[in-house]
Coordinates of C-alpha atoms in Angstrom, one line a residue:
X6 CA -14.7 -16.2 -10.5
X7 CA -12.9 -19.4 -9.7
X8 CA -9.8 -20.4 -7.9
X9 CA -8.5 -22.4 -10.9
X10 CA -8.1 -19.0 -13.0
X11 CA -7.6 -16.7 -10.2
X12 CA -4.3 -18.3 -9.1
X13 CA -2.1 -17.9 -12.1
X14 CA 1.8 -17.8 -12.2
X15 CA 1.9 -16.1 -15.6
X16 CA 4.0 -13.0 -15.7
X17 CA 3.2 -9.7 -17.2
X18 CA 5.5 -8.8 -20.1
X19 CA 6.9 -12.4 -19.9
X20 CA 3.9 -14.4 -21.3
X21 CA 5.8 -15.9 -24.0
X22 CA 8.5 -17.2 -21.6
X23 CA 5.9 -18.8 -19.2
X24 CA 7.1 -22.2 -17.9
X25 CA 4.6 -24.4 -16.4
X26 CA 7.3 -26.6 -14.7
X27 CA 7.6 -26.8 -10.8
X28 CA 10.7 -25.4 -9.3
X29 CA 12.2 -25.1 -6.1
X30 CA 10.9 -21.6 -5.5
X31 CA 7.4 -21.0 -6.8
X32 CA 6.8 -18.0 -9.1
X33 CA 4.9 -16.4 -6.1
X34 CA 8.0 -16.9 -3.9
X35 CA 10.0 -15.2 -6.6
X36 CA 7.6 -12.2 -6.5
X37 CA 8.1 -11.9 -2.9
X38 CA 12.0 -12.1 -3.1
X39 CA 12.0 -9.7 -6.1
X40 CA 10.4 -7.0 -3.9
X41 CA 12.5 -7.6 -1.0
X42 CA 15.7 -6.8 -3.0
X43 CA 14.1 -3.9 -5.0
X44 CA 15.1 -0.4 -4.8
X45 CA 11.5 1.1 -4.1
X46 CA 11.1 -1.3 -1.4
X47 CA 14.3 -0.3 0.2
X48 CA 13.2 3.4 0.1
X49 CA 10.3 2.6 2.2
X50 CA 12.7 2.7 5.3
X51 CA 12.9 6.5 5.0
X52 CA 9.1 7.2 4.5
X53 CA 7.0 8.4 7.1
X54 CA 4.3 5.9 8.2
X55 CA 2.3 8.3 10.7
X56 CA 5.0 9.7 13.4
X57 CA 8.0 11.5 12.5
X58 CA 11.2 9.1 11.5
X59 CA 12.8 8.0 14.7
X60 CA 14.9 10.2 17.2
X61 CA 15.4 8.3 20.4
X62 CA 12.3 6.3 20.2
X63 CA 11.9 4.0 17.1
X64 CA 8.5 3.9 15.5
X65 CA 7.2 2.5 12.5
X66 CA 8.3 3.7 8.9
X67 CA 6.7 2.4 5.9
X68 CA 9.2 -0.3 5.6
X69 CA 8.6 -1.9 9.1
X70 CA 4.9 -1.5 8.6
X71 CA 5.0 -3.5 5.1
X72 CA 6.9 -6.2 6.7
X73 CA 4.6 -6.5 9.6
X74 CA 1.7 -6.4 7.1
X75 CA 3.2 -9.1 5.1
X76 CA 3.7 -11.4 8.1
X77 CA 0.2 -10.8 9.2
X78 CA -1.1 -11.4 5.8
X79 CA 0.7 -14.9 5.4
X80 CA -0.6 -16.1 8.6
X81 CA -4.0 -14.8 7.8
X82 CA -3.7 -16.7 4.4
X83 CA -2.5 -19.8 5.8
X84 CA -5.5 -20.0 7.9
X85 CA -7.6 -19.5 4.9
X86 CA -6.0 -22.2 3.0
X87 CA -6.5 -24.7 5.7
X88 CA -10.1 -23.9 6.2
X89 CA -10.7 -24.2 2.4
X90 CA -8.6 -27.2 1.7
X91 CA -11.0 -29.9 2.8
X92 CA -13.8 -28.2 0.5
X93 CA -11.8 -28.5 -2.5
X94 CA -9.9 -31.7 -1.9
X95 CA -9.7 -33.5 -5.1
X96 CA -11.3 -30.8 -6.9
X97 CA -8.2 -28.6 -7.7
X98 CA -4.6 -28.8 -8.5
X99 CA -3.2 -30.1 -5.2
X100 CA -0.6 -27.2 -4.9
X101 CA -3.1 -24.5 -6.1
X102 CA -4.7 -23.2 -2.6
X103 CA -1.2 -23.6 -1.2
X104 CA 0.0 -20.6 -3.3
X105 CA -2.3 -18.3 -1.4
X106 CA 0.0 -17.4 1.6
X107 CA 2.7 -16.4 -1.0
X108 CA 0.6 -14.2 -3.0
X109 CA -1.0 -12.6 0.0
X110 CA 2.6 -11.8 1.6
X111 CA 3.9 -10.5 -1.6
X112 CA 0.8 -8.1 -2.0
X113 CA 1.2 -6.8 1.4
X114 CA 4.9 -6.0 0.7
X115 CA 3.8 -4.2 -2.3
X116 CA 0.8 -2.4 -1.1
X117 CA 2.6 0.8 0.2
X118 CA 5.2 1.1 -2.6
X119 CA 3.4 3.8 -4.6
X120 CA 2.8 6.3 -1.5
X121 CA 4.9 9.4 -1.7
X122 CA 7.0 10.6 1.2
X123 CA 5.5 12.6 4.3
X124 CA 2.8 9.8 5.2
X125 CA -0.8 10.1 3.8
X126 CA -0.8 13.8 3.7
X127 CA 1.6 13.3 0.8
X128 CA -1.1 12.0 -1.4
X129 CA -3.2 14.9 -0.4
X130 CA -0.5 17.5 -1.2
X131 CA -0.1 16.1 -4.9
X132 CA -3.9 16.1 -5.4
X133 CA -4.3 19.6 -4.3
X134 CA -1.3 20.9 -6.3
X135 CA -3.6 20.2 -9.1
X136 CA -6.9 21.3 -7.7
X137 CA -5.7 24.2 -5.8
X138 CA -2.2 25.1 -6.8
X139 CA -0.4 25.7 -10.2
X140 CA -1.7 22.5 -11.6
X141 CA -5.0 24.1 -12.4
X142 CA -4.0 25.4 -15.5
X143 CA -3.2 21.8 -17.1
X144 CA -6.8 20.7 -16.8
X145 CA -7.9 22.1 -20.3
X146 CA -5.2 20.1 -21.9
X147 CA -5.9 16.9 -20.4
X148 CA -8.9 14.4 -20.8
X149 CA -11.6 13.9 -18.2
X150 CA -9.7 10.6 -16.8
X151 CA -6.3 12.2 -17.2
X152 CA -7.3 15.1 -15.0
X153 CA -9.1 12.9 -12.3
X154 CA -5.9 10.7 -12.2
X155 CA -3.9 13.7 -11.0
X156 CA -6.8 15.6 -9.1
X157 CA -7.4 12.5 -6.9
X158 CA -3.9 11.0 -7.1
X159 CA -4.0 7.7 -5.4
X160 CA -1.1 5.8 -4.0
X161 CA -2.6 2.2 -4.5
X162 CA -3.0 3.3 -8.3
X163 CA 0.9 4.4 -8.1
X164 CA 1.9 1.2 -6.7
X165 CA 0.2 -0.8 -9.7
X166 CA 2.1 1.8 -11.9
X167 CA 5.4 1.2 -10.5
X168 CA 5.1 -2.5 -10.6
X169 CA 3.8 -2.8 -14.4
X170 CA 5.1 0.5 -16.2
X171 CA 8.0 0.0 -18.4
X172 CA 10.1 2.9 -17.3
X173 CA 12.9 4.1 -19.4
X174 CA 15.7 1.3 -19.6
X175 CA 13.8 -1.1 -17.9
X176 CA 12.0 -4.3 -19.1
X177 CA 8.7 -4.9 -20.7
X178 CA 6.1 -5.5 -17.9
X179 CA 7.9 -3.5 -15.3
X180 CA 8.9 -5.9 -12.3
X181 CA 7.3 -8.7 -14.5
X182 CA 5.1 -9.8 -11.5
X183 CA 2.8 -12.9 -11.6
X184 CA -0.9 -11.9 -12.7
X185 CA -2.2 -13.0 -9.4
X186 CA 0.2 -10.9 -7.4
X187 CA -0.7 -7.9 -9.3
X188 CA -4.2 -8.5 -9.0
X189 CA -4.1 -8.9 -5.1
X190 CA -2.5 -5.6 -4.8
X191 CA -5.4 -3.5 -6.4
X192 CA -7.9 -2.6 -3.6
X193 CA -10.0 -0.4 -5.7
X194 CA -10.1 -1.9 -9.3
X195 CA -11.7 0.8 -11.2
X196 CA -10.7 4.0 -13.0
X197 CA -10.4 7.4 -11.3
X198 CA -13.6 8.4 -13.1
X199 CA -15.4 5.7 -11.1
X200 CA -13.6 6.8 -7.8
X201 CA -16.6 8.4 -6.1
X202 CA -16.6 10.7 -3.0
X203 CA -13.6 8.8 -1.4
X204 CA -11.3 9.5 -4.4
X205 CA -10.0 6.1 -4.3
X206 CA -9.2 4.1 -7.6
X207 CA -6.6 1.2 -8.5
X208 CA -5.1 2.2 -11.7
X209 CA -4.1 5.5 -14.0
X210 CA -5.5 5.5 -17.3
X211 CA -1.6 4.8 -18.5
X212 CA -2.0 1.3 -16.7
X213 CA -5.8 0.4 -17.5
X214 CA -4.9 -1.9 -20.5
X215 CA -2.3 -3.7 -18.2
X216 CA -5.0 -4.2 -15.3
X217 CA -7.6 -5.3 -18.1
X218 CA -4.9 -7.9 -19.4
X219 CA -4.5 -9.2 -15.8
X220 CA -8.2 -9.3 -15.1
X221 CA -9.1 -11.0 -18.3
X222 CA -6.5 -13.8 -17.6
X223 CA -7.6 -14.3 -14.2
X224 CA -11.5 -14.0 -15.0
X225 CA -12.0 -11.1 -12.9
X226 CA -15.5 -9.9 -13.6
X227 CA -16.0 -6.5 -15.1
X228 CA -19.1 -5.1 -13.5
X229 CA -19.3 -2.0 -15.6
X230 CA -17.2 0.0 -18.0
X231 CA -13.9 0.4 -16.2
X232 CA -15.3 -1.2 -13.0
X233 CA -14.1 -4.4 -11.9
X234 CA -14.7 -6.9 -8.9
X235 CA -11.9 -7.4 -6.4
X236 CA -9.6 -10.3 -6.5
X237 CA -10.6 -12.4 -3.5
X238 CA -7.3 -12.2 -2.0
X239 CA -7.2 -8.3 -2.0
X240 CA -9.6 -8.6 1.1
X241 CA -6.8 -10.5 2.9
X242 CA -4.2 -8.0 2.1
X243 CA -6.6 -5.1 3.1
X244 CA -7.4 -6.7 6.3
X245 CA -3.7 -7.4 7.2
X246 CA -2.9 -3.7 6.6
X247 CA -6.1 -2.7 8.7
X248 CA -5.0 -4.6 11.5
X249 CA -1.3 -3.5 11.5
X250 CA -1.9 0.2 11.0
X251 CA -4.5 0.4 13.7
X252 CA -2.9 -1.8 16.3
X253 CA 0.6 -0.6 15.7
X254 CA -0.4 2.9 15.7
X255 CA -1.6 2.5 19.2
X256 CA 1.5 0.7 20.4
X257 CA 3.6 3.7 18.8
X258 CA 1.5 6.3 20.4
X259 CA 2.2 4.6 23.9
X260 CA 6.0 4.5 23.0
X261 CA 5.8 8.3 22.4
X262 CA 3.8 9.1 25.5
X263 CA 0.7 10.3 23.6
X264 CA -1.6 7.7 25.2
X265 CA -1.1 6.7 28.9
X266 CA -0.4 3.0 29.4
X267 CA -3.6 2.2 31.3
X268 CA -5.7 3.7 28.4
X269 CA -3.8 1.6 25.9
X270 CA -4.1 -1.5 27.9
X271 CA -8.0 -1.0 28.3
X272 CA -8.5 -0.4 24.7
X273 CA -6.6 -3.8 23.7
X274 CA -8.2 -5.8 26.6
X275 CA -11.5 -4.9 25.1
X276 CA -10.8 -7.5 22.5
X277 CA -11.3 -10.4 24.9
X278 CA -13.9 -12.0 26.8
X279 CA -13.6 -12.0 30.7
X280 CA -11.7 -15.4 30.8
X281 CA -9.1 -14.3 28.4
X282 CA -8.8 -10.8 30.1
X283 CA -8.0 -12.5 33.5
X284 CA -5.5 -14.7 32.1
X285 CA -3.7 -11.9 30.3
X286 CA -3.8 -9.9 33.4
X287 CA -2.1 -12.6 35.3
X288 CA 0.6 -12.9 32.5
X289 CA 1.1 -9.1 32.7
X290 CA 1.8 -9.3 36.3
X291 CA 4.9 -10.8 35.7
X292 CA 5.9 -8.2 33.4
X293 CA 7.5 -4.9 35.0
X294 CA 8.1 -3.0 31.7
X295 CA 4.8 -1.2 30.3
X296 CA 6.0 -1.5 26.9
X297 CA 6.4 -5.5 27.3
X298 CA 2.9 -5.4 28.7
X299 CA 1.5 -3.5 25.7
X300 CA 3.6 -5.6 23.4
X301 CA 2.1 -8.8 24.9
X302 CA -1.4 -7.5 24.4
X303 CA -0.8 -6.4 21.0
X304 CA 0.5 -9.8 19.8
X305 CA -2.6 -11.4 21.3
X306 CA -5.0 -8.8 19.5
X307 CA -3.3 -9.5 16.3
X308 CA -3.7 -13.2 16.8
X309 CA -7.5 -12.8 17.7
X310 CA -8.0 -10.8 14.7
X311 CA -6.2 -12.8 12.3
X312 CA -8.2 -15.9 13.2
X313 CA -11.4 -13.9 12.9
X314 CA -10.8 -12.4 9.6
X315 CA -9.8 -15.7 8.2
X316 CA -13.0 -17.2 9.4
X317 CA -14.9 -14.2 8.0
X318 CA -13.2 -14.9 4.4
X319 CA -13.9 -18.8 4.6
X320 CA -17.6 -18.0 5.7
X321 CA -18.1 -15.3 2.9
X322 CA -16.2 -17.1 0.2
X323 CA -18.9 -17.6 -2.2
X324 CA -19.8 -13.9 -2.1
X325 CA -16.1 -13.1 -2.7
X326 CA -16.1 -15.3 -5.6
X327 CA -19.1 -13.9 -7.2
X328 CA -17.9 -10.2 -6.5
X329 CA -20.9 -9.5 -4.4
X330 CA -18.7 -8.8 -1.2
X331 CA -18.7 -4.8 -0.5
X332 CA -17.4 -4.8 3.2
X333 CA -13.9 -5.2 4.4
X334 CA -13.2 -8.4 6.4
X335 CA -12.6 -6.3 9.7
X336 CA -16.6 -5.5 9.5
X337 CA -17.4 -9.1 9.2
X338 CA -15.5 -10.3 12.3
X339 CA -17.0 -11.3 15.9
X340 CA -18.9 -8.4 17.0
X341 CA -16.7 -8.1 20.2
X342 CA -13.4 -7.6 18.2
X343 CA -15.3 -5.3 15.7
X344 CA -16.5 -3.1 18.6
X345 CA -13.1 -3.0 20.2
X346 CA -11.3 -2.3 16.8
X347 CA -13.8 0.6 16.1
X348 CA -12.7 2.0 19.6
X349 CA -8.9 1.8 18.5
X350 CA -10.1 3.6 15.3
X351 CA -11.8 6.4 17.2
X352 CA -8.9 6.9 19.5
X353 CA -6.5 7.1 16.5
X354 CA -8.3 9.8 14.9
X355 CA -9.0 11.8 17.9
X356 CA -5.8 11.5 19.7
X357 CA -2.9 10.1 17.3
X358 CA -3.5 11.7 13.9
X359 CA -4.0 15.1 15.5
X360 CA -1.0 15.0 17.7
X361 CA 1.4 17.9 17.4
X362 CA 4.3 15.9 16.0
X363 CA 2.1 14.3 13.4
X364 CA 0.6 17.5 12.3
X365 CA 4.1 19.2 12.1
X366 CA 5.1 16.5 9.7
X367 CA 2.1 17.1 7.5
X368 CA 2.8 20.7 7.4
X369 CA 6.4 20.7 6.7
X370 CA 5.6 17.8 4.1
X371 CA 3.1 20.0 2.5
X372 CA 5.3 22.9 2.2
X373 CA 8.2 20.6 0.5
X374 CA 6.2 18.6 -1.7
X375 CA 4.3 21.9 -2.9
X376 CA 7.6 23.8 -3.7
X377 CA 9.3 20.4 -5.6
X378 CA 6.2 20.1 -7.5
X379 CA 6.2 23.8 -8.6
X380 CA 9.8 23.4 -9.8
X381 CA 9.9 20.1 -11.3
X382 CA 6.7 20.7 -13.4
X383 CA 7.9 24.0 -14.3
X384 CA 11.0 22.5 -15.5
X385 CA 9.4 19.5 -17.4
X386 CA 6.9 21.8 -19.1
X387 CA 9.5 24.2 -20.4
X388 CA 12.7 22.0 -20.7
X389 CA 14.3 24.6 -23.0
X390 CA 14.9 26.9 -20.1
X391 CA 18.4 27.2 -18.7
X392 CA 17.2 26.7 -15.1
X393 CA 15.0 23.7 -16.5
X394 CA 18.1 22.0 -18.0
X395 CA 20.1 22.2 -14.7
X396 CA 17.1 20.9 -12.6
X397 CA 16.2 18.0 -15.0
X398 CA 19.8 16.7 -14.9
X399 CA 18.7 15.7 -11.3
X400 CA 15.8 13.7 -12.4
X401 CA 16.7 9.9 -12.7
X402 CA 16.9 8.7 -16.4
X403 CA 14.2 6.2 -16.0
X404 CA 11.7 8.8 -15.7
X405 CA 10.8 10.1 -19.2
X406 CA 10.4 13.9 -18.2
X407 CA 10.8 14.8 -21.8
X408 CA 8.0 12.6 -23.1
X409 CA 5.9 14.1 -26.1
X410 CA 2.4 13.9 -24.4
X411 CA 1.7 16.2 -21.6
X412 CA -0.2 13.4 -19.5
X413 CA 2.9 11.3 -19.8
X414 CA 5.3 14.2 -19.0
X415 CA 3.3 14.9 -15.6
X416 CA 3.1 11.2 -14.8
X417 CA 6.9 11.1 -15.1
X418 CA 7.2 14.1 -12.5
X419 CA 4.8 12.3 -10.3
X420 CA 7.0 9.2 -10.6
X421 CA 9.9 11.1 -9.4
X422 CA 8.2 13.1 -6.5
X423 CA 6.4 10.0 -5.2
X424 CA 9.4 7.9 -5.4
X425 CA 11.5 10.1 -3.2
X426 CA 12.1 9.5 0.6
X427 CA 11.4 12.1 3.3
X428 CA 15.1 12.8 3.6
X429 CA 15.7 13.1 0.0
X430 CA 12.9 15.4 -0.6
X431 CA 14.0 17.5 2.2
X432 CA 17.5 17.6 1.1
X433 CA 16.5 18.6 -2.7
X434 CA 14.1 21.4 -1.3
X435 CA 17.3 22.9 0.9
X436 CA 19.4 22.8 -2.3
X437 CA 16.9 24.2 -4.5
X438 CA 16.2 27.2 -2.1
X439 CA 20.3 27.6 -1.9
X440 CA 20.2 26.4 2.0
X441 CA 22.5 23.7 1.3
X442 CA 25.6 23.3 -0.6
X443 CA 28.1 20.7 -1.2
X444 CA 31.4 21.3 1.2
X445 CA 34.0 23.1 -0.8

């Protein structure tokens, strides 16, 4: 792969209107702005990241997480651009590598768009509806790839669908994003049949042709049938996400009183050598608020991780371009940073993701989504019934719940369910159970 092809401002679905002229805003900046003003992006404000949506203490939701990932991703990409610029001076279009920060910032904004409500457990709930619930009866009527699309439902693949699928009444190409922005979102560029034990994949069967078109245009290598190399910029988006969710989950847990101040400070100070630790401890001595102390350390940790990940990207650029890179950037950083990051990860798994409030959201979310899947799938599969007609009136017109094919019809229900906010899903659950009625 080479940067001359990997960075393309051609738009999916609008190829015939491609304009090579330079404008005040680049097409990659237009991608970013298009997402900021979109409904799916706004809905992220009412989707759980890890902890329950805020009461008296504000913690991260999907929207604030995505904005922070985008900020970190842009900074990391700028460092990469500055490291690569001397190497390619006089060899590439002068403004080509300058586009990298905007592409990465856009990919970071979009990376969670396809995630369902109630955190990561929402993906698992949808998958198990097919493998353990009423969805099991659909398996004989679907192809192996169609079945694994559902049985291993993946938010990343759903993000690519959300951005590229032509929903009812919408334009060709979905959001009509640039090829480079779309490719930089796909962390797992293979079909569900190649997902392996982790069950991760990057596009549903319905969007495989769209991804192939993007890959062909950008010169992304197809390693095996339905299995592609990653676009190199995916590694920057992934690293920004890894940094933010790990460090910010630690900070949120401190604000909620799950992990004591001294424990959190110890975890974050482990990222630095003795000289830096002493300097930071002196700086914190001027701060009386523990939250401010943790915030100060968090900002320094992110800065150190961004610099080390950018260095790892530049050092491994040839492996990234050849498609031989298999490790995420957070595993290629300075050993001290890598070990401190691993400690944060272990702490998160042992003390944060098993916290009572987090588990309560997962239990409630599982119950709500399972019920909604039962009711909406039943209505879509049997639209002639009176109860189905009433329920389908609640489904937005952009979702083709009356599609002729079973696969397309099921996908349309998943489009609706995964697009719901936590608040909307709970409200619909209550209304369908007769527990909530409009005021008379």
